[in-house]
PDB file of C-alpha atoms in Angstrom:
ATOM      1  CA  MET A   1      -6.412  -9.847  18.527  1.00 53.00           C
ATOM      2  CA  GLU A   2      -2.688  -9.252  19.015  1.00 58.00           C
ATOM      3  CA  ASN A   3      -2.004 -12.846  17.953  1.00 61.00           C
ATOM      4  CA  LEU A   4      -3.923 -12.209  14.723  1.00 57.00           C
ATOM      5  CA  LYS A   5      -1.809  -9.100  14.001  1.00 63.00           C
ATOM      6  CA  ILE A   6       1.404 -11.084  14.515  1.00 62.00           C
ATOM      7  CA  LYS A   7       0.194 -13.818  12.128  1.00 69.00           C
ATOM      8  CA  SER A   8      -0.841 -11.191   9.581  1.00 76.00           C
ATOM      9  CA  ARG A   9       2.559  -9.466   9.852  1.00 83.00           C
ATOM     10  CA  ALA A  10       4.351 -12.794   9.436  1.00 88.00           C
ATOM     11  CA  ALA A  11       2.210 -13.691   6.402  1.00 91.00           C
ATOM     12  CA  ILE A  12       2.928 -10.423   4.607  1.00 93.00           C
ATOM     13  CA  ASP A  13       6.652 -10.623   5.426  1.00 93.00           C
ATOM     14  CA  ILE A  14       6.758 -14.111   3.909  1.00 93.00           C
ATOM     15  CA  ALA A  15       4.840 -12.897   0.839  1.00 93.00           C
ATOM     16  CA  VAL A  16       7.331 -10.040   0.455  1.00 94.00           C
ATOM     17  CA  ARG A  17      10.273 -12.443   0.517  1.00 94.00           C
ATOM     18  CA  VAL A  18       8.669 -14.750  -2.053  1.00 93.00           C
ATOM     19  CA  PHE A  19       7.801 -11.793  -4.289  1.00 94.00           C
ATOM     20  CA  VAL A  20      11.282 -10.254  -3.946  1.00 93.00           C
ATOM     21  CA  GLU A  21      12.832 -13.589  -4.892  1.00 92.00           C
ATOM     22  CA  LYS A  22      10.769 -13.548  -8.095  1.00 92.00           C
ATOM     23  CA  VAL A  23      11.720  -9.912  -8.797  1.00 92.00           C
ATOM     24  CA  GLU A  24      15.393 -10.791  -8.323  1.00 91.00           C
ATOM     25  CA  LYS A  25      15.118 -13.760 -10.671  1.00 90.00           C
ATOM     26  CA  ASP A  26      13.083 -12.012 -13.383  1.00 91.00           C
ATOM     27  CA  ARG A  27      14.566  -8.502 -13.189  1.00 88.00           C
ATOM     28  CA  GLY A  28      18.164  -9.175 -12.202  1.00 85.00           C
ATOM     29  CA  TYR A  29      17.858  -6.926  -9.146  1.00 86.00           C
ATOM     30  CA  LYS A  30      19.886  -8.223  -6.214  1.00 87.00           C
ATOM     31  CA  LEU A  31      18.982  -7.550  -2.614  1.00 85.00           C
ATOM     32  CA  ILE A  32      21.593  -7.987   0.103  1.00 85.00           C
ATOM     33  CA  ASN A  33      19.129  -8.597   2.965  1.00 80.00           C
ATOM     34  CA  LYS A  34      17.092 -11.640   1.943  1.00 82.00           C
ATOM     35  CA  ASN A  35      15.166 -11.492   5.228  1.00 89.00           C
ATOM     36  CA  ILE A  36      13.364  -8.269   4.231  1.00 93.00           C
ATOM     37  CA  THR A  37      10.160  -7.225   5.997  1.00 94.00           C
ATOM     38  CA  TYR A  38       7.102  -5.514   4.519  1.00 94.00           C
ATOM     39  CA  ASN A  39       8.044  -2.157   6.076  1.00 92.00           C
ATOM     40  CA  GLU A  40      11.623  -2.395   4.789  1.00 94.00           C
ATOM     41  CA  PHE A  41      10.264  -3.328   1.370  1.00 95.00           C
ATOM     42  CA  LEU A  42       8.123  -0.155   1.237  1.00 94.00           C
ATOM     43  CA  LYS A  43      11.191   1.986   2.000  1.00 93.00           C
ATOM     44  CA  ASN A  44      13.397   0.487  -0.741  1.00 94.00           C
ATOM     45  CA  ARG A  45      12.614   2.724  -3.737  1.00 93.00           C
ATOM     46  CA  MET A  46      14.686   0.792  -6.280  1.00 93.00           C
ATOM     47  CA  LEU A  47      13.062  -2.458  -5.237  1.00 94.00           C
ATOM     48  CA  ILE A  48       9.633  -0.809  -5.563  1.00 95.00           C
ATOM     49  CA  VAL A  49      10.497   0.314  -9.111  1.00 95.00           C
ATOM     50  CA  HIS A  50      11.458  -3.226 -10.107  1.00 95.00           C
ATOM     51  CA  SER A  51       8.392  -4.613  -8.322  1.00 96.00           C
ATOM     52  CA  ILE A  52       6.058  -2.244 -10.174  1.00 96.00           C
ATOM     53  CA  ARG A  53       7.501  -3.394 -13.478  1.00 96.00           C
ATOM     54  CA  GLU A  54       7.121  -7.018 -12.404  1.00 95.00           C
ATOM     55  CA  GLY A  55       3.491  -6.484 -11.396  1.00 96.00           C
ATOM     56  CA  ILE A  56       1.883  -7.475  -8.110  1.00 96.00           C
ATOM     57  CA  PRO A  57       0.304 -10.926  -7.897  1.00 96.00           C
ATOM     58  CA  TYR A  58      -3.244 -10.852  -6.556  1.00 96.00           C
ATOM     59  CA  HIS A  59      -2.414 -12.899  -3.446  1.00 94.00           C
ATOM     60  CA  PHE A  60       0.225 -10.298  -2.437  1.00 95.00           C
ATOM     61  CA  PHE A  61      -2.253  -7.476  -3.114  1.00 96.00           C
ATOM     62  CA  ASP A  62      -4.778  -9.282  -0.897  1.00 94.00           C
ATOM     63  CA  LEU A  63      -2.317  -9.175   2.025  1.00 94.00           C
ATOM     64  CA  ILE A  64      -1.585  -5.490   1.410  1.00 95.00           C
ATOM     65  CA  LYS A  65      -5.315  -4.789   1.178  1.00 94.00           C
ATOM     66  CA  GLU A  66      -5.841  -6.319   4.641  1.00 92.00           C
ATOM     67  CA  ARG A  67      -3.447  -3.745   6.130  1.00 91.00           C
ATOM     68  CA  THR A  68      -5.267  -0.750   4.670  1.00 92.00           C
ATOM     69  CA  PRO A  69      -8.519   0.990   5.619  1.00 90.00           C
ATOM     70  CA  PHE A  70      -9.860   0.718   2.087  1.00 92.00           C
ATOM     71  CA  ASN A  71     -12.791  -1.473   1.060  1.00 92.00           C
ATOM     72  CA  GLU A  72     -13.323  -3.228  -2.304  1.00 93.00           C
ATOM     73  CA  GLU A  73     -15.108  -0.195  -3.797  1.00 94.00           C
ATOM     74  CA  ASP A  74     -12.261   2.132  -2.738  1.00 94.00           C
ATOM     75  CA  TRP A  75      -9.680  -0.196  -4.271  1.00 96.00           C
ATOM     76  CA  ALA A  76     -11.639  -0.536  -7.500  1.00 95.00           C
ATOM     77  CA  THR A  77     -11.853   3.263  -7.764  1.00 94.00           C
ATOM     78  CA  PHE A  78      -8.155   3.724  -7.004  1.00 95.00           C
ATOM     79  CA  LEU A  79      -7.188   1.084  -9.579  1.00 95.00           C
ATOM     80  CA  GLY A  80      -9.535   2.410 -12.262  1.00 93.00           C
ATOM     81  CA  ILE A  81     -11.542  -0.786 -12.597  1.00 94.00           C
ATOM     82  CA  SER A  82     -14.968  -1.965 -11.499  1.00 95.00           C
ATOM     83  CA  ALA A  83     -15.463  -3.882  -8.268  1.00 94.00           C
ATOM     84  CA  LYS A  84     -16.664  -6.833 -10.380  1.00 95.00           C
ATOM     85  CA  SER A  85     -13.412  -6.793 -12.369  1.00 94.00           C
ATOM     86  CA  LEU A  86     -11.466  -6.761  -9.130  1.00 94.00           C
ATOM     87  CA  GLN A  87     -13.444  -9.801  -7.938  1.00 93.00           C
ATOM     88  CA  ARG A  88     -12.929 -11.571 -11.288  1.00 94.00           C
ATOM     89  CA  ASN A  89      -9.188 -10.938 -11.047  1.00 94.00           C
ATOM     90  CA  LYS A  90      -9.170 -12.544  -7.610  1.00 92.00           C
ATOM     91  CA  ALA A  91     -10.733 -15.680  -9.084  1.00 92.00           C
ATOM     92  CA  LYS A  92      -8.092 -15.943 -11.824  1.00 94.00           C
ATOM     93  CA  GLU A  93      -5.202 -18.209 -10.966  1.00 90.00           C
ATOM     94  CA  ASN A  94      -1.846 -16.401 -10.949  1.00 92.00           C
ATOM     95  CA  PHE A  95      -3.377 -13.002 -11.795  1.00 96.00           C
ATOM     96  CA  VAL A  96      -0.799 -10.176 -11.857  1.00 96.00           C
ATOM     97  CA  PHE A  97      -1.713  -6.490 -11.852  1.00 97.00           C
ATOM     98  CA  LYS A  98      -0.422  -4.223 -14.612  1.00 96.00           C
ATOM     99  CA  ALA A  99       2.373  -1.765 -13.823  1.00 96.00           C
ATOM    100  CA  LEU A 100       0.105   1.289 -13.339  1.00 95.00           C
ATOM    101  CA  GLN A 101      -2.159  -0.616 -10.978  1.00 96.00           C
ATOM    102  CA  SER A 102       0.841  -2.060  -9.128  1.00 97.00           C
ATOM    103  CA  GLU A 103       2.229   1.439  -8.678  1.00 97.00           C
ATOM    104  CA  LYS A 104      -1.077   2.636  -7.193  1.00 97.00           C
ATOM    105  CA  ILE A 105      -1.182  -0.344  -4.824  1.00 97.00           C
ATOM    106  CA  PHE A 106       2.315   0.453  -3.533  1.00 97.00           C
ATOM    107  CA  GLU A 107       1.448   4.160  -3.184  1.00 96.00           C
ATOM    108  CA  LEU A 108      -1.548   3.315  -1.020  1.00 96.00           C
ATOM    109  CA  ALA A 109       0.490   0.805   0.979  1.00 96.00           C
ATOM    110  CA  GLU A 110       3.073   3.528   1.603  1.00 95.00           C
ATOM    111  CA  VAL A 111       0.431   6.032   2.755  1.00 96.00           C
ATOM    112  CA  THR A 112      -1.119   3.439   5.059  1.00 95.00           C
ATOM    113  CA  SER A 113       2.245   2.504   6.548  1.00 94.00           C
ATOM    114  CA  LEU A 114       3.088   6.159   7.214  1.00 95.00           C
ATOM    115  CA  GLY A 115      -0.373   6.881   8.608  1.00 95.00           C
ATOM    116  CA  LYS A 116      -0.104   4.007  11.045  1.00 93.00           C
ATOM    117  CA  GLU A 117       3.257   5.373  12.235  1.00 93.00           C
ATOM    118  CA  VAL A 118       1.914   8.915  12.691  1.00 95.00           C
ATOM    119  CA  PHE A 119      -1.312   8.097  14.524  1.00 94.00           C
ATOM    120  CA  ASP A 120      -1.558   6.203  17.809  1.00 87.00           C
ATOM    121  CA  THR A 121      -4.201   3.785  16.537  1.00 88.00           C
ATOM    122  CA  ASP A 122      -5.460   2.487  13.210  1.00 86.00           C
ATOM    123  CA  GLU A 123      -8.862   3.938  14.060  1.00 90.00           C
ATOM    124  CA  GLN A 124      -7.416   7.454  14.476  1.00 93.00           C
ATOM    125  CA  PHE A 125      -5.675   7.181  11.110  1.00 94.00           C
ATOM    126  CA  TYR A 126      -8.797   5.894   9.357  1.00 92.00           C
ATOM    127  CA  SER A 127     -10.863   8.650  10.931  1.00 95.00           C
ATOM    128  CA  TRP A 128      -8.355  11.271   9.749  1.00 95.00           C
ATOM    129  CA  LEU A 129      -8.529   9.890   6.206  1.00 96.00           C
ATOM    130  CA  LYS A 130     -12.292  10.403   6.129  1.00 95.00           C
ATOM    131  CA  THR A 131     -12.402  13.863   7.745  1.00 96.00           C
ATOM    132  CA  PRO A 132     -12.181  17.044   5.626  1.00 96.00           C
ATOM    133  CA  SER A 133      -8.863  18.815   6.212  1.00 93.00           C
ATOM    134  CA  PHE A 134      -8.422  22.575   6.065  1.00 92.00           C
ATOM    135  CA  ALA A 135      -4.785  22.054   5.053  1.00 91.00           C
ATOM    136  CA  LEU A 136      -5.937  19.935   2.106  1.00 94.00           C
ATOM    137  CA  GLY A 137      -8.479  22.406   0.751  1.00 93.00           C
ATOM    138  CA  ASN A 138     -11.284  21.017   2.945  1.00 95.00           C
ATOM    139  CA  LEU A 139     -11.101  17.723   1.069  1.00 96.00           C
ATOM    140  CA  LYS A 140     -10.976  14.366   2.779  1.00 96.00           C
ATOM    141  CA  PRO A 141      -7.468  12.886   2.487  1.00 97.00           C
ATOM    142  CA  ILE A 142      -8.973   9.679   1.076  1.00 95.00           C
ATOM    143  CA  GLU A 143     -10.358  11.721  -1.854  1.00 94.00           C
ATOM    144  CA  LEU A 144      -6.865  12.919  -2.728  1.00 95.00           C
ATOM    145  CA  LEU A 145      -5.455   9.404  -2.928  1.00 95.00           C
ATOM    146  CA  LYS A 146      -6.944   8.870  -6.384  1.00 92.00           C
ATOM    147  CA  ASP A 147      -3.909  10.378  -8.108  1.00 91.00           C
ATOM    148  CA  SER A 148      -0.200  10.653  -7.389  1.00 91.00           C
ATOM    149  CA  TYR A 149      -0.226  14.431  -6.846  1.00 95.00           C
ATOM    150  CA  GLY A 150      -2.967  14.090  -4.252  1.00 95.00           C
ATOM    151  CA  LYS A 151      -1.115  11.189  -2.645  1.00 95.00           C
ATOM    152  CA  GLU A 152       1.975  13.400  -2.285  1.00 96.00           C
ATOM    153  CA  MET A 153      -0.153  16.090  -0.619  1.00 96.00           C
ATOM    154  CA  VAL A 154      -1.486  13.511   1.848  1.00 97.00           C
ATOM    155  CA  VAL A 155       2.031  12.193   2.568  1.00 96.00           C
ATOM    156  CA  ASN A 156       3.286  15.749   3.123  1.00 95.00           C
ATOM    157  CA  GLU A 157       0.407  16.439   5.513  1.00 95.00           C
ATOM    158  CA  LEU A 158       1.092  13.223   7.426  1.00 96.00           C
ATOM    159  CA  ASN A 159       4.752  14.245   7.750  1.00 95.00           C
ATOM    160  CA  LYS A 160       3.707  17.667   9.068  1.00 94.00           C
ATOM    161  CA  ILE A 161       1.413  16.051  11.629  1.00 93.00           C
ATOM    162  CA  ASP A 162       4.251  13.721  12.644  1.00 91.00           C
ATOM    163  CA  GLN A 163       6.504  16.748  13.192  1.00 90.00           C
ATOM    164  CA  GLY A 164       3.830  18.576  15.170  1.00 87.00           C
ATOM    165  CA  ILE A 165       3.052  21.178  12.490  1.00 78.00           C
ATOM    166  CA  PHE A 166      -0.692  21.805  12.409  1.00 65.00           C
ATOM    167  CA  VAL A 167      -2.490  24.238  10.116  1.00 56.00           C
TER     168      VAL A 167
END
């Protein structure tokens, strides 16, 4: 199991470097550290802006999707498309998501990365996402991830939990 996680981490880090190289070439953005990791990528706001405008290729999205607790239906809902459209996009060679969809993908990647840092296990994080929260108006955090304002509320709540502030 641990070996699989290491391979998965290596695969996404490689995909990040390939994608960043394309962003640099197409957008003129220059990154000093060419050996960037997935977690470093998610923390570089300017790089994220350029990446959103470039659009995420489906194969990169697939690697991000593997690191999140969300299933195909969740992703389709978050991206504002049907599950069938999402599957059709996967079948298209060199498919690239539009900017709004790319932004949503990065938002959810950011939430997942933070959640995995805050909670001891992936299972605890996933359970928290699906449990109504008093601090979030008795809504499930996953329900709030459909829009950017809700995503910010979830991120703020995760930061509070990380700092030991419970409501």
